[in-house]
Short mmCIF file of C-alpha atoms and ligand atoms in Angstrom, two decimals:
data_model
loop_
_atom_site.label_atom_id
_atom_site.label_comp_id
_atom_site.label_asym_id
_atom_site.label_seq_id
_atom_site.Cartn_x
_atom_site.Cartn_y
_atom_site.Cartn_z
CA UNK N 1 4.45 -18.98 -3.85
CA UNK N 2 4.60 -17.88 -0.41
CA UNK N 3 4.16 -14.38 0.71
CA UNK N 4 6.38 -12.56 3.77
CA UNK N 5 5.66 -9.43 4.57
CA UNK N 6 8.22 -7.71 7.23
CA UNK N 7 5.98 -6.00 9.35
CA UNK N 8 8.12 -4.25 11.29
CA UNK N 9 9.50 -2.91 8.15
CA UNK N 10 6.18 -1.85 6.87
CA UNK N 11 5.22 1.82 6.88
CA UNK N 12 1.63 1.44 5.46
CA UNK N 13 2.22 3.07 1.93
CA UNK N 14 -0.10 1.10 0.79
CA UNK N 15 2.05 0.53 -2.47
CA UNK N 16 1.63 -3.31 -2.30
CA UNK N 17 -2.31 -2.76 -1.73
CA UNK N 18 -2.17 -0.96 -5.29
CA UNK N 19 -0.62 -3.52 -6.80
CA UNK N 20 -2.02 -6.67 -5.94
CA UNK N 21 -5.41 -5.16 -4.27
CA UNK N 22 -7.36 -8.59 -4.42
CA UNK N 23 -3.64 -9.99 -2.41
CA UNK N 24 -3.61 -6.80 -0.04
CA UNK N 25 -5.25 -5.04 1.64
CA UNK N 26 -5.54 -2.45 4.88
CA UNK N 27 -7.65 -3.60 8.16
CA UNK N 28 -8.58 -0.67 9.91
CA UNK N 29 -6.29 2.78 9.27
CA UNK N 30 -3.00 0.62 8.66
CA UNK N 31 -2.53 -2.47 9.66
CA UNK N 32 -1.56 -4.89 6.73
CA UNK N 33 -3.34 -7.92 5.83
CA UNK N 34 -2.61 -10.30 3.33
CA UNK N 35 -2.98 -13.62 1.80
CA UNK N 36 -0.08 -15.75 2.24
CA UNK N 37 -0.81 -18.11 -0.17
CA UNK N 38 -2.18 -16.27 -3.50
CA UNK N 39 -3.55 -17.92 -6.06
CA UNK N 40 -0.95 -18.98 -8.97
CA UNK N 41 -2.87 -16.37 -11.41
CA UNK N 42 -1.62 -13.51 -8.89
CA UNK N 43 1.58 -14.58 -9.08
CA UNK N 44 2.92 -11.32 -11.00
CA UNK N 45 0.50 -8.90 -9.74
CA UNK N 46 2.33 -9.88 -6.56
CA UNK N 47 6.49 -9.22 -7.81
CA UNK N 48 4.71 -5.94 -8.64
CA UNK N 49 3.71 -5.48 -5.34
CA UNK N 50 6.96 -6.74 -4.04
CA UNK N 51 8.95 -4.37 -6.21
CA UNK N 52 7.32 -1.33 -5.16
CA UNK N 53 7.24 -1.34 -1.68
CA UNK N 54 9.72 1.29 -0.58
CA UNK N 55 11.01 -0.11 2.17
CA UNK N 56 11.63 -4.02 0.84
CA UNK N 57 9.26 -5.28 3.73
CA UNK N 58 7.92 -8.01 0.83
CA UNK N 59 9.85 -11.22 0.81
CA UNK N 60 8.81 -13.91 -2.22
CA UNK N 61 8.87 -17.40 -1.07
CA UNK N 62 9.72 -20.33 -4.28
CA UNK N 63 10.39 -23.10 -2.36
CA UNK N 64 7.23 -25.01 -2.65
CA UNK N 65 7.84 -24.72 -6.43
CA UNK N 66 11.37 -24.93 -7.51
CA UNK N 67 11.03 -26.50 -10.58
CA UNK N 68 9.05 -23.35 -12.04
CA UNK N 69 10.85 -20.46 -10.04
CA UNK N 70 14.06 -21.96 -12.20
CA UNK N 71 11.74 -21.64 -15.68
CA UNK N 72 14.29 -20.12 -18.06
CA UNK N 73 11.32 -18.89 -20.53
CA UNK N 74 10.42 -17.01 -16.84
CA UNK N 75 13.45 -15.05 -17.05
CA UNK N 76 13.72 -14.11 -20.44
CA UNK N 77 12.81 -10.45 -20.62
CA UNK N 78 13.21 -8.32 -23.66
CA UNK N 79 14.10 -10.67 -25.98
CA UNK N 80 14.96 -9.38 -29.52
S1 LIG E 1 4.08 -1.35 0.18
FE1 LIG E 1 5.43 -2.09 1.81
S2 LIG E 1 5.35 -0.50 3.35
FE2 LIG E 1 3.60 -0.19 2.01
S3 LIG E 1 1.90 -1.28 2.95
FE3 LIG E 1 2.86 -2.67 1.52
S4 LIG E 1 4.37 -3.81 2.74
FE4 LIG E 1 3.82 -2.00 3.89
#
């Protein structure tokens, strides 16, 4: 997984930082740093952090790892 972050989007709400602190994190008062290539283990701390930001600045990258990001047991939420 890969790890965009639009930073001209970004309006330091720190939402992502929450999420995924050990992924994100603030240098100085607000500019974003991040690591662009978490660890697999992060991997949904990070769609957390991705899904809260309010302004969609986080993009998720698969393409290193197609044959997982297609997993159908990945998708499978709620099952009865
Ligand atoms: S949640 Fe979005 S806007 Fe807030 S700091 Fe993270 S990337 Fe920036």
């Amino acid at each position: 997984m890969r790890i965009v972050v639009d930073l001209t989007r970004c309006q330091s709400y720190g939402q992502c930082v929450f999420a995924a602190p050990s992924v994100f994190r603030f240098h100085g008062e607000e500019a974003l740093e991040y690591d662009y290539t978490p660890d697999d283990q992060l991997r949904e701390q990070v769609r957390w952090a991705a899904a809260a930001c309010p302004v969609h600045a986080i993009t998720l990258d698969y393409l290193d790892e197609q044959a997982e990001a297609v997993s159908p047991s990945e998708n499978v939420r709620g099952k009865a």
